[in-house]
PDB file of C-alpha atoms in Angstrom:
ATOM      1  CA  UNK Q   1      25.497 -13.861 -25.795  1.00 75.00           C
ATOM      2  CA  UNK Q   2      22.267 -13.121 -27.838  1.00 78.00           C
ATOM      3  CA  UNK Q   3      20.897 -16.415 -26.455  1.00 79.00           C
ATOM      4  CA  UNK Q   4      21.369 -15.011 -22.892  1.00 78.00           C
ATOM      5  CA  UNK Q   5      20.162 -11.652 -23.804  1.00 74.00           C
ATOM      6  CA  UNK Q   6      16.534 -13.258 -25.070  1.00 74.00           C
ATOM      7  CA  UNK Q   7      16.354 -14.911 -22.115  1.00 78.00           C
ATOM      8  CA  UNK Q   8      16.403 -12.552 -19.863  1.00 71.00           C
ATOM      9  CA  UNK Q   9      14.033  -9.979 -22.181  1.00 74.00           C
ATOM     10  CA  UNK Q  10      11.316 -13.058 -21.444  1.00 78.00           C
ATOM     11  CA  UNK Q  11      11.615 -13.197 -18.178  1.00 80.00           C
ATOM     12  CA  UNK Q  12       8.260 -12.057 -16.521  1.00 84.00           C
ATOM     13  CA  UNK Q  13       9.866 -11.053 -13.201  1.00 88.00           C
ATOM     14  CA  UNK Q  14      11.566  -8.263 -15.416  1.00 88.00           C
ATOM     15  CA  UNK Q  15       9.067  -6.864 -17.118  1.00 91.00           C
ATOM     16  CA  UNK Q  16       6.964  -6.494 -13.816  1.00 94.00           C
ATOM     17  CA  UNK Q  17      10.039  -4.735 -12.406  1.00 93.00           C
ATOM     18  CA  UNK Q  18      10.408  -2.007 -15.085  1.00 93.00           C
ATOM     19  CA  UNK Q  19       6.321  -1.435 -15.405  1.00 96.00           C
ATOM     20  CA  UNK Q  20       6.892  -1.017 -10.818  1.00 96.00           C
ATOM     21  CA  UNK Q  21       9.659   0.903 -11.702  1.00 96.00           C
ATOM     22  CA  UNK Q  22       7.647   3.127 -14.196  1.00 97.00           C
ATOM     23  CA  UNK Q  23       4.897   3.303 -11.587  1.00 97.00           C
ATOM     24  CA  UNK Q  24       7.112   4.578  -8.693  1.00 96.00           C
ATOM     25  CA  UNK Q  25       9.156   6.868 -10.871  1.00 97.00           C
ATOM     26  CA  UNK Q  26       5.501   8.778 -10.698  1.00 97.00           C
ATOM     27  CA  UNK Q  27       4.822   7.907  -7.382  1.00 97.00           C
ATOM     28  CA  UNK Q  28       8.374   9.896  -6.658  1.00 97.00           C
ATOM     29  CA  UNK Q  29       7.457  13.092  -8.435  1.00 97.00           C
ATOM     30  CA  UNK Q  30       4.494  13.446  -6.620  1.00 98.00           C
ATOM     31  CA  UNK Q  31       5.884  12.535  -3.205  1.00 97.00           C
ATOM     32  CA  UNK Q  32       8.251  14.967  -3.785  1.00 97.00           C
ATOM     33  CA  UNK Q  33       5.763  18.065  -5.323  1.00 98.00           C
ATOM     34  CA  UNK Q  34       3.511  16.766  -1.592  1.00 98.00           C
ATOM     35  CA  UNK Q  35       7.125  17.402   0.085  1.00 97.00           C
ATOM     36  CA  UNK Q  36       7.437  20.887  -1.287  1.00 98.00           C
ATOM     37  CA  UNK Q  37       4.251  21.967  -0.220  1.00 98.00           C
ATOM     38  CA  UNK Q  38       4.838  20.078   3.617  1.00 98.00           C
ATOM     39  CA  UNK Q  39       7.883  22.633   3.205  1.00 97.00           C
ATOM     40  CA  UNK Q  40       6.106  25.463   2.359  1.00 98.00           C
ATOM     41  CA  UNK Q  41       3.267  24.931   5.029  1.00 97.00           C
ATOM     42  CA  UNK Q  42       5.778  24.265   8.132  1.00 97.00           C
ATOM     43  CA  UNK Q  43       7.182  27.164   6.890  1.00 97.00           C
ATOM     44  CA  UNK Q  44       4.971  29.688   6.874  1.00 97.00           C
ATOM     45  CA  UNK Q  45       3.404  28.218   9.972  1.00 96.00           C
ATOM     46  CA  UNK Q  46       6.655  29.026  11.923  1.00 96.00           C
ATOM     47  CA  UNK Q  47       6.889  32.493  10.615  1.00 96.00           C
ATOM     48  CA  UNK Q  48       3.707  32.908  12.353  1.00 95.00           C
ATOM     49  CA  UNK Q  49       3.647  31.172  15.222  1.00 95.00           C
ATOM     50  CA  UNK Q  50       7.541  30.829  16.048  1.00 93.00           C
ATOM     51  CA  UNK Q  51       7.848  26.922  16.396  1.00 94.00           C
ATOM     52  CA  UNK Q  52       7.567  23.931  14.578  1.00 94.00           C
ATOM     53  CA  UNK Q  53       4.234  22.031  14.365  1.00 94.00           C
ATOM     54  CA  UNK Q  54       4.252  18.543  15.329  1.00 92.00           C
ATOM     55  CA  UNK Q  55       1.890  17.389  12.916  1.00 94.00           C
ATOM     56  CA  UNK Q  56       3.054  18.510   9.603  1.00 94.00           C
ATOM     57  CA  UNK Q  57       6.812  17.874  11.307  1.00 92.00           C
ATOM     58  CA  UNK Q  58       5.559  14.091  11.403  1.00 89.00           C
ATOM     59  CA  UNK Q  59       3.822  14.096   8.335  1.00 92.00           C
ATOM     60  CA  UNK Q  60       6.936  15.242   6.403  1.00 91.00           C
ATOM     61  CA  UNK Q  61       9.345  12.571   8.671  1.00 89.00           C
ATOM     62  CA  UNK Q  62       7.357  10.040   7.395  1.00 89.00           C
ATOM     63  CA  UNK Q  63       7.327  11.540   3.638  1.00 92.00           C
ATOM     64  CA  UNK Q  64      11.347  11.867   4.001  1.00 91.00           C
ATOM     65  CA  UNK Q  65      11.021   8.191   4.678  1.00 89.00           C
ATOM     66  CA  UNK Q  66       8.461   6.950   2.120  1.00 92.00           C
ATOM     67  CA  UNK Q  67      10.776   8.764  -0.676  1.00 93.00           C
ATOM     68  CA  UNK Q  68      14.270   7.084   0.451  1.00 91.00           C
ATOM     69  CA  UNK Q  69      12.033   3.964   0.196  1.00 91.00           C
ATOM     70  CA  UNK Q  70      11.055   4.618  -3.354  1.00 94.00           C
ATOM     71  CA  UNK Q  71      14.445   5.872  -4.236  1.00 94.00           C
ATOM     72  CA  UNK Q  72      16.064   2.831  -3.009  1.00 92.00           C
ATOM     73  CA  UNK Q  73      13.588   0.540  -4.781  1.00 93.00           C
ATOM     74  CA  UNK Q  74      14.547   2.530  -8.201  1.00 95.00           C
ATOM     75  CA  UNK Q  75      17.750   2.215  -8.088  1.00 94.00           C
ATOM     76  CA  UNK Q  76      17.857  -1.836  -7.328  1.00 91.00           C
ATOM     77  CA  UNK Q  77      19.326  -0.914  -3.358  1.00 89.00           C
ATOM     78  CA  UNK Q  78      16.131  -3.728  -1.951  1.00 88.00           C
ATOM     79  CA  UNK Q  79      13.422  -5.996  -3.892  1.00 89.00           C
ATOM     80  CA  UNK Q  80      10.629  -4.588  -0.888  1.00 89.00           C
ATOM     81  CA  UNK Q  81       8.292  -3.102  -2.580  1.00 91.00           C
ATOM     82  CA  UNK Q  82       7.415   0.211  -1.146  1.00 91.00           C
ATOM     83  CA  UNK Q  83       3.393   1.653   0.159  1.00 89.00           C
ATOM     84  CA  UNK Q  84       1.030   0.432  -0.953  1.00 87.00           C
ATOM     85  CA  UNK Q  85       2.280  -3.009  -1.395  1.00 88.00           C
ATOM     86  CA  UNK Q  86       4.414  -3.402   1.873  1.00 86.00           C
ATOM     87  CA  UNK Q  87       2.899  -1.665   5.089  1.00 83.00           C
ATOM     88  CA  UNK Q  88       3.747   2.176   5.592  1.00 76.00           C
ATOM     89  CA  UNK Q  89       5.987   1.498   8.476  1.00 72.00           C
ATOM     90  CA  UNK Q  90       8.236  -0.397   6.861  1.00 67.00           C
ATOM     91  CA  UNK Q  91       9.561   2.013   4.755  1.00 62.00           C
ATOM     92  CA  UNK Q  92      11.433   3.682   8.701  1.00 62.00           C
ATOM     93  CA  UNK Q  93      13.428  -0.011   9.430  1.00 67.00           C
ATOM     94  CA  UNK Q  94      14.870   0.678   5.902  1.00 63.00           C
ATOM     95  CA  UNK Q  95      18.960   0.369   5.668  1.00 61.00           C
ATOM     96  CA  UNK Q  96      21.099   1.160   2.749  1.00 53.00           C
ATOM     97  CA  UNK Q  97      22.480  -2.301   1.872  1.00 54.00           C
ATOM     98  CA  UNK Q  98      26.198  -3.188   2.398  1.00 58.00           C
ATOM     99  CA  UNK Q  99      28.199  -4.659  -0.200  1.00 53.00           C
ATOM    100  CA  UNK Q 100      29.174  -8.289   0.109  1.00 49.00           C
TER     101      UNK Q 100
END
């Protein structure tokens, strides 16, 4: 058991997963402190003009998106690495993984 335990504490591909792990556990936080303030901002603009705007309604789809794509790469649900190391749209053709 011990033997097995060593071996996987030296196994590079581990190590680079917790210190991507660390990274996007970061990354997360301030996705989600840029999400409150999309919130605030499409707020406020609809209390003053009366409807949504477009821009920041994309901008915070695609935020939404970028943040189930960290999530699921914290939590082991894919190996893709999310933006910046996979393109930006790939994080929208994510699926939550089905168990075999």
């Amino acid at each position: 058991m011990e033997e097995q335990i060593n071996t996987h504490l030296s196994q590079v591909q581990i190590w680079k997963r917790i210190f991507l792990m660390l990274l996007f556990a970061v990354v997360i936080t301030m996705v989600r402190w840029l999400a409150w303030a999309v919130i605030l901002l499409q707020l406020f603009f609809t209390l003053l003009s009366g409807e949504k705007n477009s821009h920041i309604l994309s901008f915070g789809q695609g935020l939404a998106i970028y943040d189930y794509h960290l999530l699921l790469f914290l939590v082991f649900g894919t190996e893709t690495l999310p933006f910046p190391f996979s393109p930006w749209s790939m994080s929208a053709d994510l699926k939550w993984p089905t168990e075999k």
